PDB file of C-alpha atoms in Angstrom:
ATOM      1  CA  UNK A   1       0.067   0.266  -0.046  1.00  0.00           C
ATOM      2  CA  UNK A   2       1.385   3.341  -0.932  1.00  0.00           C
ATOM      3  CA  UNK A   3       0.157   6.853  -0.015  1.00  0.00           C
ATOM      4  CA  UNK A   4      -0.227   9.667  -2.629  1.00  0.00           C
ATOM      5  CA  UNK A   5      -1.919  13.457  -2.487  1.00  0.00           C
ATOM      6  CA  UNK A   6      -3.676  15.489  -5.496  1.00  0.00           C
ATOM      7  CA  UNK A   7      -4.701  18.098  -6.417  1.00  0.00           C
ATOM      8  CA  UNK A   8      -8.381  17.330  -8.673  1.00  0.00           C
ATOM      9  CA  UNK A   9      -9.471  19.875 -11.039  1.00  0.00           C
ATOM     10  CA  UNK A  10     -13.177  19.531 -11.774  1.00  0.00           C
ATOM     11  CA  UNK A  11     -15.752  21.328 -13.673  1.00  0.00           C
ATOM     12  CA  UNK A  12     -19.377  21.312 -13.522  1.00  0.00           C
ATOM     13  CA  UNK A  13     -19.931  18.926 -16.070  1.00  0.00           C
ATOM     14  CA  UNK A  14     -16.951  16.539 -13.594  1.00  0.00           C
ATOM     15  CA  UNK A  15     -19.710  16.572 -10.575  1.00  0.00           C
ATOM     16  CA  UNK A  16     -22.434  14.600 -12.378  1.00  0.00           C
ATOM     17  CA  UNK A  17     -20.392  11.567 -10.934  1.00  0.00           C
ATOM     18  CA  UNK A  18     -18.752  10.942  -7.481  1.00  0.00           C
ATOM     19  CA  UNK A  19     -14.824  10.736  -8.376  1.00  0.00           C
ATOM     20  CA  UNK A  20     -13.729   9.365  -4.901  1.00  0.00           C
ATOM     21  CA  UNK A  21     -17.101   6.642  -4.831  1.00  0.00           C
ATOM     22  CA  UNK A  22     -15.671   5.694  -8.641  1.00  0.00           C
ATOM     23  CA  UNK A  23     -11.834   5.423  -7.055  1.00  0.00           C
ATOM     24  CA  UNK A  24     -13.547   3.302  -4.368  1.00  0.00           C
ATOM     25  CA  UNK A  25     -15.758   0.800  -6.325  1.00  0.00           C
ATOM     26  CA  UNK A  26     -13.105   0.864  -9.015  1.00  0.00           C
ATOM     27  CA  UNK A  27     -10.003   1.267  -8.461  1.00  0.00           C
ATOM     28  CA  UNK A  28     -10.274  -0.394  -4.977  1.00  0.00           C
ATOM     29  CA  UNK A  29      -8.789   2.921  -3.624  1.00  0.00           C
ATOM     30  CA  UNK A  30      -9.082   4.585  -0.034  1.00  0.00           C
ATOM     31  CA  UNK A  31      -9.783   8.456  -0.931  1.00  0.00           C
ATOM     32  CA  UNK A  32      -9.268  10.978   2.465  1.00  0.00           C
ATOM     33  CA  UNK A  33     -10.301  14.119   1.416  1.00  0.00           C
ATOM     34  CA  UNK A  34      -8.347  16.735   2.613  1.00  0.00           C
ATOM     35  CA  UNK A  35      -9.182  19.840   1.564  1.00  0.00           C
ATOM     36  CA  UNK A  36     -12.705  21.022  -0.781  1.00  0.00           C
ATOM     37  CA  UNK A  37     -13.625  23.875  -2.526  1.00  0.00           C
ATOM     38  CA  UNK A  38     -16.765  23.511  -4.543  1.00  0.00           C
ATOM     39  CA  UNK A  39     -19.251  25.585  -5.805  1.00  0.00           C
ATOM     40  CA  UNK A  40     -22.129  25.525  -8.671  1.00  0.00           C
ATOM     41  CA  UNK A  41     -19.681  25.553 -11.429  1.00  0.00           C
ATOM     42  CA  UNK A  42     -16.907  23.055 -10.243  1.00  0.00           C
ATOM     43  CA  UNK A  43     -13.772  22.920  -8.224  1.00  0.00           C
ATOM     44  CA  UNK A  44     -10.945  21.607  -6.312  1.00  0.00           C
ATOM     45  CA  UNK A  45     -10.158  19.115  -3.467  1.00  0.00           C
ATOM     46  CA  UNK A  46      -6.648  18.196  -2.267  1.00  0.00           C
ATOM     47  CA  UNK A  47      -6.813  14.115  -1.693  1.00  0.00           C
ATOM     48  CA  UNK A  48      -4.302  11.525  -0.049  1.00  0.00           C
ATOM     49  CA  UNK A  49      -5.122   8.189  -1.967  1.00  0.00           C
ATOM     50  CA  UNK A  50      -4.325   5.021  -0.458  1.00  0.00           C
ATOM     51  CA  UNK A  51      -3.820   1.952  -2.523  1.00  0.00           C
ATOM     52  CA  UNK A  52      -1.684  -0.299  -4.946  1.00  0.00           C
ATOM     53  CA  UNK A  53       0.390   1.813  -7.034  1.00  0.00           C
ATOM     54  CA  UNK A  54      -0.963   0.556 -10.568  1.00  0.00           C
ATOM     55  CA  UNK A  55      -4.910   0.987  -8.649  1.00  0.00           C
ATOM     56  CA  UNK A  56      -3.594   4.633  -7.965  1.00  0.00           C
ATOM     57  CA  UNK A  57      -2.432   4.808 -11.196  1.00  0.00           C
ATOM     58  CA  UNK A  58      -5.334   3.216 -12.896  1.00  0.00           C
ATOM     59  CA  UNK A  59      -7.963   5.520 -10.577  1.00  0.00           C
ATOM     60  CA  UNK A  60      -6.187   9.225 -11.964  1.00  0.00           C
ATOM     61  CA  UNK A  61      -6.271   7.665 -15.570  1.00  0.00           C
ATOM     62  CA  UNK A  62      -9.700   7.059 -15.032  1.00  0.00           C
ATOM     63  CA  UNK A  63     -10.111  10.374 -13.739  1.00  0.00           C
ATOM     64  CA  UNK A  64      -7.708  12.602 -16.577  1.00  0.00           C
ATOM     65  CA  UNK A  65     -10.355  10.520 -19.561  1.00  0.00           C
ATOM     66  CA  UNK A  66     -13.494  11.975 -17.979  1.00  0.00           C
ATOM     67  CA  UNK A  67     -11.970  15.629 -17.925  1.00  0.00           C
ATOM     68  CA  UNK A  68     -10.922  15.613 -13.949  1.00  0.00           C
ATOM     69  CA  UNK A  69      -7.319  17.314 -13.765  1.00  0.00           C
ATOM     70  CA  UNK A  70      -5.375  15.269 -11.501  1.00  0.00           C
ATOM     71  CA  UNK A  71      -1.565  17.374 -10.310  1.00  0.00           C
ATOM     72  CA  UNK A  72       0.411  14.943  -7.974  1.00  0.00           C
ATOM     73  CA  UNK A  73       1.557  17.029  -4.967  1.00  0.00           C
ATOM     74  CA  UNK A  74       4.976  16.610  -3.400  1.00  0.00           C
ATOM     75  CA  UNK A  75       6.433  19.148  -1.521  1.00  0.00           C
ATOM     76  CA  UNK A  76       3.358  21.407  -2.129  1.00  0.00           C
ATOM     77  CA  UNK A  77       4.250  23.507   1.381  1.00  0.00           C
ATOM     78  CA  UNK A  78       7.519  25.544   1.279  1.00  0.00           C
ATOM     79  CA  UNK A  79       9.405  27.010   3.933  1.00  0.00           C
ATOM     80  CA  UNK A  80      12.140  29.439   3.697  1.00  0.00           C
ATOM     81  CA  UNK A  81      14.816  28.614   5.900  1.00  0.00           C
ATOM     82  CA  UNK A  82      16.266  31.993   4.952  1.00  0.00           C
ATOM     83  CA  UNK A  83      13.048  33.863   6.223  1.00  0.00           C
ATOM     84  CA  UNK A  84      12.089  31.973   9.346  1.00  0.00           C
ATOM     85  CA  UNK A  85      12.765  32.497  12.689  1.00  0.00           C
ATOM     86  CA  UNK A  86      11.841  29.175  14.116  1.00  0.00           C
ATOM     87  CA  UNK A  87       9.343  30.954  16.620  1.00  0.00           C
ATOM     88  CA  UNK A  88       7.063  27.658  16.569  1.00  0.00           C
ATOM     89  CA  UNK A  89       3.596  29.689  15.431  1.00  0.00           C
ATOM     90  CA  UNK A  90       3.521  26.773  13.016  1.00  0.00           C
ATOM     91  CA  UNK A  91       3.802  24.645  15.588  1.00  0.00           C
ATOM     92  CA  UNK A  92       1.167  25.242  17.256  1.00  0.00           C
ATOM     93  CA  UNK A  93      -1.838  26.368  15.343  1.00  0.00           C
ATOM     94  CA  UNK A  94      -1.217  22.605  12.703  1.00  0.00           C
ATOM     95  CA  UNK A  95      -3.983  20.365  12.881  1.00  0.00           C
ATOM     96  CA  UNK A  96      -2.204  17.406  11.478  1.00  0.00           C
ATOM     97  CA  UNK A  97       0.935  17.949  13.602  1.00  0.00           C
ATOM     98  CA  UNK A  98       3.606  18.386  10.183  1.00  0.00           C
ATOM     99  CA  UNK A  99       5.472  20.817  12.128  1.00  0.00           C
ATOM    100  CA  UNK A 100       7.829  20.110  14.953  1.00  0.00           C
ATOM    101  CA  UNK A 101      10.364  21.193  17.015  1.00  0.00           C
ATOM    102  CA  UNK A 102      13.710  19.637  17.788  1.00  0.00           C
ATOM    103  CA  UNK A 103      14.113  19.504  21.726  1.00  0.00           C
ATOM    104  CA  UNK A 104      18.176  19.534  20.496  1.00  0.00           C
ATOM    105  CA  UNK A 105      18.261  22.229  18.277  1.00  0.00           C
ATOM    106  CA  UNK A 106      14.759  24.100  18.643  1.00  0.00           C
ATOM    107  CA  UNK A 107      14.737  24.011  15.216  1.00  0.00           C
ATOM    108  CA  UNK A 108      11.602  24.041  13.500  1.00  0.00           C
ATOM    109  CA  UNK A 109      10.683  20.346  11.016  1.00  0.00           C
ATOM    110  CA  UNK A 110       8.191  20.079   8.517  1.00  0.00           C
ATOM    111  CA  UNK A 111       7.187  16.213   7.657  1.00  0.00           C
ATOM    112  CA  UNK A 112       5.531  16.497   4.246  1.00  0.00           C
ATOM    113  CA  UNK A 113       3.943  13.664   4.424  1.00  0.00           C
ATOM    114  CA  UNK A 114       1.671  14.607   7.096  1.00  0.00           C
ATOM    115  CA  UNK A 115       0.615  18.147   5.300  1.00  0.00           C
ATOM    116  CA  UNK A 116      -3.016  18.404   4.449  1.00  0.00           C
ATOM    117  CA  UNK A 117      -2.558  21.918   2.762  1.00  0.00           C
ATOM    118  CA  UNK A 118      -5.067  23.665   5.173  1.00  0.00           C
ATOM    119  CA  UNK A 119      -3.071  27.258   5.530  1.00  0.00           C
ATOM    120  CA  UNK A 120      -3.268  27.531   8.907  1.00  0.00           C
ATOM    121  CA  UNK A 121       0.643  27.738   9.175  1.00  0.00           C
ATOM    122  CA  UNK A 122       0.336  30.943   6.546  1.00  0.00           C
ATOM    123  CA  UNK A 123      -1.915  32.926   8.719  1.00  0.00           C
ATOM    124  CA  UNK A 124       0.611  32.255  11.737  1.00  0.00           C
ATOM    125  CA  UNK A 125       3.872  32.676  10.819  1.00  0.00           C
ATOM    126  CA  UNK A 126       4.656  35.995  11.809  1.00  0.00           C
ATOM    127  CA  UNK A 127       7.791  36.158   9.148  1.00  0.00           C
ATOM    128  CA  UNK A 128       5.911  34.705   5.900  1.00  0.00           C
ATOM    129  CA  UNK A 129       8.236  31.951   6.069  1.00  0.00           C
ATOM    130  CA  UNK A 130       5.617  29.658   4.884  1.00  0.00           C
ATOM    131  CA  UNK A 131       3.466  29.694   1.109  1.00  0.00           C
ATOM    132  CA  UNK A 132       1.476  26.493  -0.104  1.00  0.00           C
ATOM    133  CA  UNK A 133       1.839  25.708  -3.684  1.00  0.00           C
ATOM    134  CA  UNK A 134      -1.321  23.850  -4.405  1.00  0.00           C
TER     135      UNK A 134
END
């Protein structure tokens, strides 16, 4: 089993079928919706897919065939180490606990796998050292 994160972008036509239902029933995948912005015209979802590599690849191919853009997210959050002052504001607001403080050096560390792209760290950072690239 592997986990991959994707950004799905779809229009109102794509909303006629539940894409998460299709990923479950047709491809035996476990989707976890991390973030969604959907209205009558379409929208976007950040989704973590869990399953075999083959099933994930087949599911993504299917989504692309029906017109849904599927962009794999790798390191979608960027921390500028030159601007960061290791204050810990991001640690305190992160609901996924993607940020942590090294107990010896007091430096902030980021675990990209845990990040759910919620944006809480963006508003909490006093130096604007964190950006989302989704």
